[in-house]
JSON list of C-alpha atoms in Angstrom, two decimals:
[
{"chain": "L", "resi": 1, "resn": "MET", "atom": "CA", "xyz": [0.00, 0.00, 0.00]},
{"chain": "L", "resi": 2, "resn": "LYS", "atom": "CA", "xyz": [1.54, 3.30, -1.15]},
{"chain": "L", "resi": 3, "resn": "VAL", "atom": "CA", "xyz": [0.06, 6.39, 0.49]},
{"chain": "L", "resi": 4, "resn": "GLY", "atom": "CA", "xyz": [0.57, 9.94, -0.75]},
{"chain": "L", "resi": 5, "resn": "LEU", "atom": "CA", "xyz": [0.59, 12.39, 2.16]},
{"chain": "L", "resi": 6, "resn": "PHE", "atom": "CA", "xyz": [-1.30, 15.59, 1.41]},
{"chain": "L", "resi": 7, "resn": "ILE", "atom": "CA", "xyz": [-0.53, 18.52, 3.72]},
{"chain": "L", "resi": 8, "resn": "PRO", "atom": "CA", "xyz": [-2.85, 21.51, 3.11]},
{"chain": "L", "resi": 9, "resn": "CYS", "atom": "CA", "xyz": [-1.39, 24.99, 2.58]},
{"chain": "L", "resi": 10, "resn": "TYR", "atom": "CA", "xyz": [-2.32, 26.50, 5.93]},
{"chain": "L", "resi": 11, "resn": "ILE", "atom": "CA", "xyz": [-0.96, 23.51, 7.86]},
{"chain": "L", "resi": 12, "resn": "ASN", "atom": "CA", "xyz": [2.28, 23.63, 5.87]},
{"chain": "L", "resi": 13, "resn": "GLN", "atom": "CA", "xyz": [2.69, 27.35, 6.51]},
{"chain": "L", "resi": 14, "resn": "LEU", "atom": "CA", "xyz": [1.25, 27.82, 10.01]},
{"chain": "L", "resi": 15, "resn": "TYR", "atom": "CA", "xyz": [0.94, 24.46, 11.76]},
{"chain": "L", "resi": 16, "resn": "PRO", "atom": "CA", "xyz": [3.82, 22.22, 10.61]},
{"chain": "L", "resi": 17, "resn": "LYS", "atom": "CA", "xyz": [3.57, 20.17, 13.82]},
{"chain": "L", "resi": 18, "resn": "VAL", "atom": "CA", "xyz": [0.24, 18.83, 12.55]},
{"chain": "L", "resi": 19, "resn": "GLY", "atom": "CA", "xyz": [1.88, 17.61, 9.36]},
{"chain": "L", "resi": 20, "resn": "ILE", "atom": "CA", "xyz": [4.72, 16.02, 11.32]},
{"chain": "L", "resi": 21, "resn": "ALA", "atom": "CA", "xyz": [2.26, 14.31, 13.70]},
{"chain": "L", "resi": 22, "resn": "THR", "atom": "CA", "xyz": [0.25, 12.98, 10.74]},
{"chain": "L", "resi": 23, "resn": "LEU", "atom": "CA", "xyz": [3.36, 11.49, 9.13]},
{"chain": "L", "resi": 24, "resn": "ALA", "atom": "CA", "xyz": [4.59, 10.01, 12.41]},
{"chain": "L", "resi": 25, "resn": "LEU", "atom": "CA", "xyz": [1.19, 8.48, 13.14]},
{"chain": "L", "resi": 26, "resn": "LEU", "atom": "CA", "xyz": [0.88, 6.84, 9.72]},
{"chain": "L", "resi": 27, "resn": "GLU", "atom": "CA", "xyz": [4.42, 5.45, 9.90]},
{"chain": "L", "resi": 28, "resn": "LYS", "atom": "CA", "xyz": [3.74, 4.13, 13.40]},
{"chain": "L", "resi": 29, "resn": "LEU", "atom": "CA", "xyz": [0.81, 2.23, 11.91]},
{"chain": "L", "resi": 30, "resn": "GLY", "atom": "CA", "xyz": [3.09, 0.61, 9.33]},
{"chain": "L", "resi": 31, "resn": "VAL", "atom": "CA", "xyz": [1.96, 2.67, 6.34]},
{"chain": "L", "resi": 32, "resn": "GLU", "atom": "CA", "xyz": [4.39, 3.28, 3.45]},
{"chain": "L", "resi": 33, "resn": "VAL", "atom": "CA", "xyz": [4.14, 7.06, 3.19]},
{"chain": "L", "resi": 34, "resn": "TYR", "atom": "CA", "xyz": [5.36, 9.31, 0.37]},
{"chain": "L", "resi": 35, "resn": "TYR", "atom": "CA", "xyz": [5.32, 13.09, 0.21]},
{"chain": "L", "resi": 36, "resn": "PRO", "atom": "CA", "xyz": [5.12, 14.50, -3.34]},
{"chain": "L", "resi": 37, "resn": "ILE", "atom": "CA", "xyz": [7.26, 17.63, -3.12]},
{"chain": "L", "resi": 38, "resn": "GLY", "atom": "CA", "xyz": [5.49, 19.26, -6.05]},
{"chain": "L", "resi": 39, "resn": "GLN", "atom": "CA", "xyz": [2.12, 19.38, -4.29]},
{"chain": "L", "resi": 40, "resn": "THR", "atom": "CA", "xyz": [0.33, 22.71, -4.00]},
{"chain": "L", "resi": 41, "resn": "CYS", "atom": "CA", "xyz": [-3.12, 23.95, -2.97]},
{"chain": "L", "resi": 42, "resn": "CYS", "atom": "CA", "xyz": [-6.06, 21.69, -3.80]},
{"chain": "L", "resi": 43, "resn": "GLY", "atom": "CA", "xyz": [-7.99, 24.72, -5.10]},
{"chain": "L", "resi": 44, "resn": "GLN", "atom": "CA", "xyz": [-10.56, 24.93, -2.33]},
{"chain": "L", "resi": 45, "resn": "PRO", "atom": "CA", "xyz": [-10.21, 28.69, -1.54]},
{"chain": "L", "resi": 46, "resn": "LEU", "atom": "CA", "xyz": [-10.94, 29.64, -5.15]},
{"chain": "L", "resi": 47, "resn": "GLY", "atom": "CA", "xyz": [-13.82, 27.19, -5.34]},
{"chain": "L", "resi": 48, "resn": "ASN", "atom": "CA", "xyz": [-15.34, 28.48, -2.10]},
{"chain": "L", "resi": 49, "resn": "SER", "atom": "CA", "xyz": [-15.20, 32.02, -3.44]},
{"chain": "L", "resi": 50, "resn": "GLY", "atom": "CA", "xyz": [-17.04, 31.18, -6.66]},
{"chain": "L", "resi": 51, "resn": "TYR", "atom": "CA", "xyz": [-14.02, 30.96, -8.94]},
{"chain": "L", "resi": 52, "resn": "GLU", "atom": "CA", "xyz": [-14.01, 27.25, -9.75]},
{"chain": "L", "resi": 53, "resn": "GLU", "atom": "CA", "xyz": [-12.85, 27.84, -13.33]},
{"chain": "L", "resi": 54, "resn": "ASN", "atom": "CA", "xyz": [-9.74, 29.57, -12.01]},
{"chain": "L", "resi": 55, "resn": "ALA", "atom": "CA", "xyz": [-9.09, 26.63, -9.69]},
{"chain": "L", "resi": 56, "resn": "LYS", "atom": "CA", "xyz": [-8.77, 24.10, -12.51]},
{"chain": "L", "resi": 57, "resn": "GLY", "atom": "CA", "xyz": [-5.00, 24.55, -12.78]},
{"chain": "L", "resi": 58, "resn": "ALA", "atom": "CA", "xyz": [-4.45, 23.86, -9.09]},
{"chain": "L", "resi": 59, "resn": "CYS", "atom": "CA", "xyz": [-6.76, 20.85, -9.22]},
{"chain": "L", "resi": 60, "resn": "GLN", "atom": "CA", "xyz": [-4.92, 19.39, -12.22]},
{"chain": "L", "resi": 61, "resn": "VAL", "atom": "CA", "xyz": [-1.53, 19.89, -10.55]},
{"chain": "L", "resi": 62, "resn": "PHE", "atom": "CA", "xyz": [-2.88, 18.03, -7.52]},
{"chain": "L", "resi": 63, "resn": "VAL", "atom": "CA", "xyz": [-3.96, 15.11, -9.69]},
{"chain": "L", "resi": 64, "resn": "GLU", "atom": "CA", "xyz": [-0.56, 14.96, -11.41]},
{"chain": "L", "resi": 65, "resn": "ASN", "atom": "CA", "xyz": [1.19, 14.81, -8.03]},
{"chain": "L", "resi": 66, "resn": "PHE", "atom": "CA", "xyz": [-1.02, 12.13, -6.49]},
{"chain": "L", "resi": 67, "resn": "LYS", "atom": "CA", "xyz": [-2.32, 9.97, -9.35]},
{"chain": "L", "resi": 68, "resn": "GLU", "atom": "CA", "xyz": [0.17, 7.13, -8.78]},
{"chain": "L", "resi": 69, "resn": "TYR", "atom": "CA", "xyz": [-0.74, 6.39, -5.16]},
{"chain": "L", "resi": 70, "resn": "ASP", "atom": "CA", "xyz": [-3.11, 3.77, -3.80]},
{"chain": "L", "resi": 71, "resn": "TYR", "atom": "CA", "xyz": [-4.50, 6.27, -1.30]},
{"chain": "L", "resi": 72, "resn": "ILE", "atom": "CA", "xyz": [-4.18, 10.01, -0.66]},
{"chain": "L", "resi": 73, "resn": "VAL", "atom": "CA", "xyz": [-4.44, 10.93, 3.03]},
{"chain": "L", "resi": 74, "resn": "GLY", "atom": "CA", "xyz": [-4.64, 14.40, 4.55]},
{"chain": "L", "resi": 75, "resn": "PRO", "atom": "CA", "xyz": [-5.35, 15.90, 8.00]},
{"chain": "L", "resi": 76, "resn": "SER", "atom": "CA", "xyz": [-8.14, 18.12, 6.70]},
{"chain": "L", "resi": 77, "resn": "GLY", "atom": "CA", "xyz": [-11.77, 17.19, 6.18]},
{"chain": "L", "resi": 78, "resn": "SER", "atom": "CA", "xyz": [-12.56, 20.29, 4.11]},
{"chain": "L", "resi": 79, "resn": "CYS", "atom": "CA", "xyz": [-9.69, 19.83, 1.65]},
{"chain": "L", "resi": 80, "resn": "ILE", "atom": "CA", "xyz": [-10.41, 16.13, 1.19]},
{"chain": "L", "resi": 81, "resn": "HIS", "atom": "CA", "xyz": [-14.09, 16.92, 0.68]},
{"chain": "L", "resi": 82, "resn": "HIS", "atom": "CA", "xyz": [-13.15, 19.45, -1.99]},
{"chain": "L", "resi": 83, "resn": "ILE", "atom": "CA", "xyz": [-11.04, 16.86, -3.82]},
{"chain": "L", "resi": 84, "resn": "LYS", "atom": "CA", "xyz": [-13.75, 14.20, -3.71]},
{"chain": "L", "resi": 85, "resn": "GLU", "atom": "CA", "xyz": [-16.72, 16.41, -4.54]},
{"chain": "L", "resi": 86, "resn": "HIS", "atom": "CA", "xyz": [-15.44, 19.39, -6.55]},
{"chain": "L", "resi": 87, "resn": "PHE", "atom": "CA", "xyz": [-12.84, 17.90, -8.86]},
{"chain": "L", "resi": 88, "resn": "ASP", "atom": "CA", "xyz": [-15.83, 17.26, -11.12]},
{"chain": "L", "resi": 89, "resn": "ILE", "atom": "CA", "xyz": [-14.79, 20.49, -12.88]},
{"chain": "L", "resi": 90, "resn": "LEU", "atom": "CA", "xyz": [-11.97, 18.48, -14.50]},
{"chain": "L", "resi": 91, "resn": "GLU", "atom": "CA", "xyz": [-12.28, 16.02, -17.35]},
{"chain": "L", "resi": 92, "resn": "GLN", "atom": "CA", "xyz": [-12.97, 12.72, -15.61]},
{"chain": "L", "resi": 93, "resn": "THR", "atom": "CA", "xyz": [-9.92, 10.78, -16.73]},
{"chain": "L", "resi": 94, "resn": "ASP", "atom": "CA", "xyz": [-8.84, 7.59, -14.98]},
{"chain": "L", "resi": 95, "resn": "ALA", "atom": "CA", "xyz": [-6.25, 9.60, -13.04]},
{"chain": "L", "resi": 96, "resn": "VAL", "atom": "CA", "xyz": [-8.83, 12.12, -11.81]},
{"chain": "L", "resi": 97, "resn": "LYS", "atom": "CA", "xyz": [-11.25, 9.35, -10.82]},
{"chain": "L", "resi": 98, "resn": "ASN", "atom": "CA", "xyz": [-8.49, 7.49, -8.96]},
{"chain": "L", "resi": 99, "resn": "VAL", "atom": "CA", "xyz": [-7.57, 10.58, -6.96]},
{"chain": "L", "resi": 100, "resn": "ARG", "atom": "CA", "xyz": [-11.19, 11.44, -6.15]},
{"chain": "L", "resi": 101, "resn": "ASN", "atom": "CA", "xyz": [-12.13, 7.90, -5.13]},
{"chain": "L", "resi": 102, "resn": "ASN", "atom": "CA", "xyz": [-9.04, 7.22, -3.03]},
{"chain": "L", "resi": 103, "resn": "SER", "atom": "CA", "xyz": [-8.64, 10.45, -1.06]},
{"chain": "L", "resi": 104, "resn": "TYR", "atom": "CA", "xyz": [-9.28, 10.08, 2.67]},
{"chain": "L", "resi": 105, "resn": "GLU", "atom": "CA", "xyz": [-9.32, 12.29, 5.72]},
{"chain": "L", "resi": 106, "resn": "LEU", "atom": "CA", "xyz": [-6.83, 10.93, 8.27]},
{"chain": "L", "resi": 107, "resn": "CYS", "atom": "CA", "xyz": [-9.33, 9.55, 10.84]},
{"chain": "L", "resi": 108, "resn": "GLU", "atom": "CA", "xyz": [-11.49, 7.95, 8.16]},
{"chain": "L", "resi": 109, "resn": "PHE", "atom": "CA", "xyz": [-8.42, 6.29, 6.63]},
{"chain": "L", "resi": 110, "resn": "ILE", "atom": "CA", "xyz": [-7.28, 4.87, 9.98]},
{"chain": "L", "resi": 111, "resn": "VAL", "atom": "CA", "xyz": [-10.72, 3.50, 10.92]},
{"chain": "L", "resi": 112, "resn": "LYS", "atom": "CA", "xyz": [-12.16, 2.43, 7.57]},
{"chain": "L", "resi": 113, "resn": "ILE", "atom": "CA", "xyz": [-9.08, 1.40, 5.58]},
{"chain": "L", "resi": 114, "resn": "LEU", "atom": "CA", "xyz": [-6.62, 0.30, 8.27]},
{"chain": "L", "resi": 115, "resn": "GLY", "atom": "CA", "xyz": [-9.37, -0.99, 10.57]},
{"chain": "L", "resi": 116, "resn": "LYS", "atom": "CA", "xyz": [-7.77, 0.39, 13.73]},
{"chain": "L", "resi": 117, "resn": "THR", "atom": "CA", "xyz": [-9.07, 2.45, 16.64]},
{"chain": "L", "resi": 118, "resn": "ASN", "atom": "CA", "xyz": [-6.60, 1.88, 19.51]},
{"chain": "L", "resi": 119, "resn": "LEU", "atom": "CA", "xyz": [-3.37, 3.56, 18.45]},
{"chain": "L", "resi": 120, "resn": "GLY", "atom": "CA", "xyz": [-1.58, 3.33, 21.78]},
{"chain": "L", "resi": 121, "resn": "ALA", "atom": "CA", "xyz": [-1.89, 7.05, 22.50]},
{"chain": "L", "resi": 122, "resn": "SER", "atom": "CA", "xyz": [-1.96, 8.66, 25.93]},
{"chain": "L", "resi": 123, "resn": "PHE", "atom": "CA", "xyz": [-3.37, 12.14, 26.64]},
{"chain": "L", "resi": 124, "resn": "PRO", "atom": "CA", "xyz": [-4.64, 12.80, 30.21]},
{"chain": "L", "resi": 125, "resn": "TYR", "atom": "CA", "xyz": [-6.74, 15.92, 29.61]},
{"chain": "L", "resi": 126, "resn": "LYS", "atom": "CA", "xyz": [-10.38, 16.98, 29.32]},
{"chain": "L", "resi": 127, "resn": "VAL", "atom": "CA", "xyz": [-10.99, 17.21, 25.60]},
{"chain": "L", "resi": 128, "resn": "GLY", "atom": "CA", "xyz": [-13.82, 18.72, 23.59]},
{"chain": "L", "resi": 129, "resn": "LEU", "atom": "CA", "xyz": [-14.32, 17.48, 20.02]},
{"chain": "L", "resi": 130, "resn": "HIS", "atom": "CA", "xyz": [-15.22, 20.05, 17.39]},
{"chain": "L", "resi": 131, "resn": "LYS", "atom": "CA", "xyz": [-16.98, 18.36, 14.48]},
{"chain": "L", "resi": 132, "resn": "SER", "atom": "CA", "xyz": [-16.32, 20.42, 11.37]},
{"chain": "L", "resi": 133, "resn": "CYS", "atom": "CA", "xyz": [-19.09, 20.78, 8.80]},
{"chain": "L", "resi": 134, "resn": "HIS", "atom": "CA", "xyz": [-17.23, 19.42, 5.77]},
{"chain": "L", "resi": 135, "resn": "GLY", "atom": "CA", "xyz": [-16.08, 16.33, 7.62]},
{"chain": "L", "resi": 136, "resn": "LEU", "atom": "CA", "xyz": [-19.39, 15.69, 9.36]},
{"chain": "L", "resi": 137, "resn": "ARG", "atom": "CA", "xyz": [-21.92, 16.50, 6.67]},
{"chain": "L", "resi": 138, "resn": "GLY", "atom": "CA", "xyz": [-19.71, 16.17, 3.62]},
{"chain": "L", "resi": 139, "resn": "LEU", "atom": "CA", "xyz": [-17.51, 13.15, 4.32]},
{"chain": "L", "resi": 140, "resn": "LYS", "atom": "CA", "xyz": [-20.06, 11.58, 6.72]},
{"chain": "L", "resi": 141, "resn": "LEU", "atom": "CA", "xyz": [-17.49, 11.15, 9.51]},
{"chain": "L", "resi": 142, "resn": "GLY", "atom": "CA", "xyz": [-20.35, 11.09, 12.00]},
{"chain": "L", "resi": 143, "resn": "SER", "atom": "CA", "xyz": [-24.10, 11.28, 12.44]},
{"chain": "L", "resi": 144, "resn": "CYS", "atom": "CA", "xyz": [-25.75, 14.70, 12.39]},
{"chain": "L", "resi": 145, "resn": "SER", "atom": "CA", "xyz": [-28.05, 16.04, 15.09]},
{"chain": "L", "resi": 146, "resn": "GLU", "atom": "CA", "xyz": [-30.62, 17.20, 12.52]},
{"chain": "L", "resi": 147, "resn": "ARG", "atom": "CA", "xyz": [-31.16, 13.60, 11.35]},
{"chain": "L", "resi": 148, "resn": "MET", "atom": "CA", "xyz": [-32.74, 10.69, 13.20]},
{"chain": "L", "resi": 149, "resn": "ASP", "atom": "CA", "xyz": [-29.90, 8.30, 12.35]},
{"chain": "L", "resi": 150, "resn": "ALA", "atom": "CA", "xyz": [-28.07, 5.95, 14.69]},
{"chain": "L", "resi": 151, "resn": "TYR", "atom": "CA", "xyz": [-25.31, 7.83, 16.49]},
{"chain": "L", "resi": 152, "resn": "TYR", "atom": "CA", "xyz": [-21.72, 7.35, 15.35]},
{"chain": "L", "resi": 153, "resn": "SER", "atom": "CA", "xyz": [-18.51, 9.38, 15.19]},
{"chain": "L", "resi": 154, "resn": "THR", "atom": "CA", "xyz": [-15.29, 8.31, 13.51]},
{"chain": "L", "resi": 155, "resn": "GLU", "atom": "CA", "xyz": [-13.22, 10.77, 15.55]},
{"chain": "L", "resi": 156, "resn": "GLU", "atom": "CA", "xyz": [-14.78, 9.63, 18.82]},
{"chain": "L", "resi": 157, "resn": "GLU", "atom": "CA", "xyz": [-14.00, 5.99, 17.99]},
{"chain": "L", "resi": 158, "resn": "LEU", "atom": "CA", "xyz": [-10.33, 6.94, 17.99]},
{"chain": "L", "resi": 159, "resn": "LEU", "atom": "CA", "xyz": [-10.36, 9.39, 20.89]},
{"chain": "L", "resi": 160, "resn": "LYS", "atom": "CA", "xyz": [-12.19, 7.01, 23.25]},
{"chain": "L", "resi": 161, "resn": "GLU", "atom": "CA", "xyz": [-9.26, 4.59, 22.97]},
{"chain": "L", "resi": 162, "resn": "VAL", "atom": "CA", "xyz": [-6.72, 7.19, 24.08]},
{"chain": "L", "resi": 163, "resn": "LYS", "atom": "CA", "xyz": [-5.39, 6.41, 27.56]},
{"chain": "L", "resi": 164, "resn": "GLY", "atom": "CA", "xyz": [-6.26, 8.97, 30.24]},
{"chain": "L", "resi": 165, "resn": "ILE", "atom": "CA", "xyz": [-8.41, 11.15, 28.03]},
{"chain": "L", "resi": 166, "resn": "GLU", "atom": "CA", "xyz": [-11.72, 12.52, 29.31]},
{"chain": "L", "resi": 167, "resn": "LEU", "atom": "CA", "xyz": [-13.93, 13.25, 26.32]},
{"chain": "L", "resi": 168, "resn": "MET", "atom": "CA", "xyz": [-16.31, 15.97, 27.47]},
{"chain": "L", "resi": 169, "resn": "SER", "atom": "CA", "xyz": [-19.93, 16.11, 26.33]},
{"chain": "L", "resi": 170, "resn": "LEU", "atom": "CA", "xyz": [-20.96, 19.38, 24.69]},
{"chain": "L", "resi": 171, "resn": "THR", "atom": "CA", "xyz": [-24.39, 21.00, 24.76]},
{"chain": "L", "resi": 172, "resn": "ARG", "atom": "CA", "xyz": [-24.42, 21.44, 20.96]},
{"chain": "L", "resi": 173, "resn": "LYS", "atom": "CA", "xyz": [-22.23, 18.63, 19.64]},
{"chain": "L", "resi": 174, "resn": "ASP", "atom": "CA", "xyz": [-22.08, 19.52, 15.96]},
{"chain": "L", "resi": 175, "resn": "GLU", "atom": "CA", "xyz": [-22.76, 23.22, 15.56]},
{"chain": "L", "resi": 176, "resn": "CYS", "atom": "CA", "xyz": [-20.73, 25.23, 13.01]},
{"chain": "L", "resi": 177, "resn": "CYS", "atom": "CA", "xyz": [-17.89, 27.34, 14.39]},
{"chain": "L", "resi": 178, "resn": "GLY", "atom": "CA", "xyz": [-18.42, 30.07, 11.79]},
{"chain": "L", "resi": 179, "resn": "PHE", "atom": "CA", "xyz": [-15.13, 29.73, 9.93]},
{"chain": "L", "resi": 180, "resn": "GLY", "atom": "CA", "xyz": [-16.37, 28.60, 6.53]},
{"chain": "L", "resi": 181, "resn": "GLY", "atom": "CA", "xyz": [-13.15, 29.52, 4.70]},
{"chain": "L", "resi": 182, "resn": "THR", "atom": "CA", "xyz": [-13.65, 32.89, 3.00]},
{"chain": "L", "resi": 183, "resn": "PHE", "atom": "CA", "xyz": [-16.96, 33.30, 4.86]},
{"chain": "L", "resi": 184, "resn": "SER", "atom": "CA", "xyz": [-14.88, 34.41, 7.87]},
{"chain": "L", "resi": 185, "resn": "VAL", "atom": "CA", "xyz": [-13.40, 37.18, 5.71]},
{"chain": "L", "resi": 186, "resn": "PHE", "atom": "CA", "xyz": [-16.56, 38.44, 4.00]},
{"chain": "L", "resi": 187, "resn": "GLU", "atom": "CA", "xyz": [-18.88, 37.97, 7.01]},
{"chain": "L", "resi": 188, "resn": "GLU", "atom": "CA", "xyz": [-16.44, 38.66, 9.85]},
{"chain": "L", "resi": 189, "resn": "ALA", "atom": "CA", "xyz": [-18.94, 39.74, 12.50]},
{"chain": "L", "resi": 190, "resn": "ILE", "atom": "CA", "xyz": [-21.19, 36.70, 12.06]},
{"chain": "L", "resi": 191, "resn": "SER", "atom": "CA", "xyz": [-18.17, 34.39, 11.92]},
{"chain": "L", "resi": 192, "resn": "VAL", "atom": "CA", "xyz": [-16.74, 35.78, 15.16]},
{"chain": "L", "resi": 193, "resn": "LYS", "atom": "CA", "xyz": [-20.07, 35.52, 16.99]},
{"chain": "L", "resi": 194, "resn": "MET", "atom": "CA", "xyz": [-20.50, 31.88, 15.92]},
{"chain": "L", "resi": 195, "resn": "GLY", "atom": "CA", "xyz": [-16.93, 31.09, 16.98]},
{"chain": "L", "resi": 196, "resn": "LYS", "atom": "CA", "xyz": [-17.44, 32.67, 20.39]},
{"chain": "L", "resi": 197, "resn": "ASP", "atom": "CA", "xyz": [-20.61, 30.64, 20.89]},
{"chain": "L", "resi": 198, "resn": "ARG", "atom": "CA", "xyz": [-18.74, 27.42, 20.14]},
{"chain": "L", "resi": 199, "resn": "ILE", "atom": "CA", "xyz": [-15.93, 28.34, 22.55]},
{"chain": "L", "resi": 200, "resn": "GLN", "atom": "CA", "xyz": [-18.43, 29.15, 25.31]},
{"chain": "L", "resi": 201, "resn": "ASP", "atom": "CA", "xyz": [-19.94, 25.67, 24.95]},
{"chain": "L", "resi": 202, "resn": "HIS", "atom": "CA", "xyz": [-16.50, 24.16, 25.55]},
{"chain": "L", "resi": 203, "resn": "LEU", "atom": "CA", "xyz": [-15.85, 26.49, 28.49]},
{"chain": "L", "resi": 204, "resn": "ASP", "atom": "CA", "xyz": [-19.22, 25.67, 30.07]},
{"chain": "L", "resi": 205, "resn": "ASN", "atom": "CA", "xyz": [-18.41, 21.96, 29.92]},
{"chain": "L", "resi": 206, "resn": "GLY", "atom": "CA", "xyz": [-14.95, 22.13, 31.50]},
{"chain": "L", "resi": 207, "resn": "VAL", "atom": "CA", "xyz": [-12.89, 21.48, 28.36]},
{"chain": "L", "resi": 208, "resn": "GLU", "atom": "CA", "xyz": [-9.12, 21.96, 28.58]},
{"chain": "L", "resi": 209, "resn": "VAL", "atom": "CA", "xyz": [-8.25, 21.14, 24.97]},
{"chain": "L", "resi": 210, "resn": "ILE", "atom": "CA", "xyz": [-10.36, 21.54, 21.82]},
{"chain": "L", "resi": 211, "resn": "THR", "atom": "CA", "xyz": [-9.55, 19.09, 19.06]},
{"chain": "L", "resi": 212, "resn": "GLY", "atom": "CA", "xyz": [-10.91, 18.18, 15.64]},
{"chain": "L", "resi": 213, "resn": "ALA", "atom": "CA", "xyz": [-10.03, 16.76, 12.24]},
{"chain": "L", "resi": 214, "resn": "ASP", "atom": "CA", "xyz": [-9.98, 20.07, 10.37]},
{"chain": "L", "resi": 215, "resn": "HIS", "atom": "CA", "xyz": [-7.37, 22.60, 11.45]},
{"chain": "L", "resi": 216, "resn": "SER", "atom": "CA", "xyz": [-8.95, 25.45, 9.49]},
{"chain": "L", "resi": 217, "resn": "CYS", "atom": "CA", "xyz": [-11.83, 25.47, 12.00]},
{"chain": "L", "resi": 218, "resn": "LEU", "atom": "CA", "xyz": [-9.39, 24.98, 14.88]},
{"chain": "L", "resi": 219, "resn": "MET", "atom": "CA", "xyz": [-7.34, 27.91, 13.58]},
{"chain": "L", "resi": 220, "resn": "HIS", "atom": "CA", "xyz": [-10.45, 30.10, 13.73]},
{"chain": "L", "resi": 221, "resn": "LEU", "atom": "CA", "xyz": [-11.23, 29.04, 17.30]},
{"chain": "L", "resi": 222, "resn": "ASP", "atom": "CA", "xyz": [-7.58, 29.34, 18.35]},
{"chain": "L", "resi": 223, "resn": "GLY", "atom": "CA", "xyz": [-7.47, 32.93, 17.12]},
{"chain": "L", "resi": 224, "resn": "LEU", "atom": "CA", "xyz": [-10.54, 33.85, 19.17]},
{"chain": "L", "resi": 225, "resn": "LEU", "atom": "CA", "xyz": [-9.20, 32.08, 22.26]},
{"chain": "L", "resi": 226, "resn": "ASN", "atom": "CA", "xyz": [-5.88, 33.90, 22.03]},
{"chain": "L", "resi": 227, "resn": "ARG", "atom": "CA", "xyz": [-7.50, 37.29, 21.41]},
{"chain": "L", "resi": 228, "resn": "ASN", "atom": "CA", "xyz": [-9.73, 36.88, 24.45]},
{"chain": "L", "resi": 229, "resn": "ASN", "atom": "CA", "xyz": [-7.08, 35.25, 26.67]},
{"chain": "L", "resi": 230, "resn": "GLN", "atom": "CA", "xyz": [-9.28, 32.24, 27.38]},
{"chain": "L", "resi": 231, "resn": "PRO", "atom": "CA", "xyz": [-7.84, 29.16, 29.12]},
{"chain": "L", "resi": 232, "resn": "ILE", "atom": "CA", "xyz": [-8.30, 26.48, 26.47]},
{"chain": "L", "resi": 233, "resn": "LYS", "atom": "CA", "xyz": [-5.68, 25.02, 24.16]},
{"chain": "L", "resi": 234, "resn": "VAL", "atom": "CA", "xyz": [-6.27, 23.82, 20.62]},
{"chain": "L", "resi": 235, "resn": "MET", "atom": "CA", "xyz": [-4.71, 20.68, 19.12]},
{"chain": "L", "resi": 236, "resn": "HIS", "atom": "CA", "xyz": [-5.37, 18.79, 15.90]},
{"chain": "L", "resi": 237, "resn": "ILE", "atom": "CA", "xyz": [-6.57, 15.23, 16.49]},
{"chain": "L", "resi": 238, "resn": "ALA", "atom": "CA", "xyz": [-3.42, 13.87, 14.81]},
{"chain": "L", "resi": 239, "resn": "GLU", "atom": "CA", "xyz": [-1.32, 15.43, 17.60]},
{"chain": "L", "resi": 240, "resn": "ILE", "atom": "CA", "xyz": [-3.44, 13.75, 20.28]},
{"chain": "L", "resi": 241, "resn": "LEU", "atom": "CA", "xyz": [-3.51, 10.37, 18.54]},
{"chain": "L", "resi": 242, "resn": "ASN", "atom": "CA", "xyz": [0.28, 10.53, 18.20]},
{"chain": "L", "resi": 243, "resn": "SER", "atom": "CA", "xyz": [0.78, 11.63, 21.81]},
{"chain": "L", "resi": 244, "resn": "SER", "atom": "CA", "xyz": [2.42, 9.52, 24.53]},
{"chain": "L", "resi": 245, "resn": "ILE", "atom": "CA", "xyz": [2.11, 11.87, 27.50]}
]
């Protein structure tokens, strides 16, 4: 099994520890990991802003970099969702279909493809799980509160096996944090209010660390926490799953 590691732009530039933790975790699980050095943005920011035609070049470069791998794995639900659902703007060659069909968010890959949940991690803190919209409602990483489906959560399956962790129950388990990519730029006031509401839910329930599978949302919450000097840390789920505290 050859896996191409996809590290999104913002993680590469701002949160390299998340990329390192993702690589370390996959290698710990015995995965043969490759990092295509020519990889660039998947095109999501342009697509989100209504410029899908302008994103075609970035999408095609992505396909060229990852078309030879059995699986493409990345620590970002929103980017993986974009690849799977919005690369329909390209001609559907075998290479494009292969990339779209075999791209996986990290947690989904570990649970569904590797069939593992207990990764030997240890993290003795009170943790609140933020379920990002693209991962939850796009990739179906968990059940949604607005539907009467049986409850499940791919991220929780992994976190519950972490030694010492106390997974805190939130009042609104899957509410949007307000980031929404460029939405946070064009609708700043609404985005900030939604983010503050999500943080308050974690504060009210005694959370020490907020985690999730999409660091773009975590970045939004982290910025609000830092600006308001609030006593909660933010960590990507890959960092917790790779932890041995």
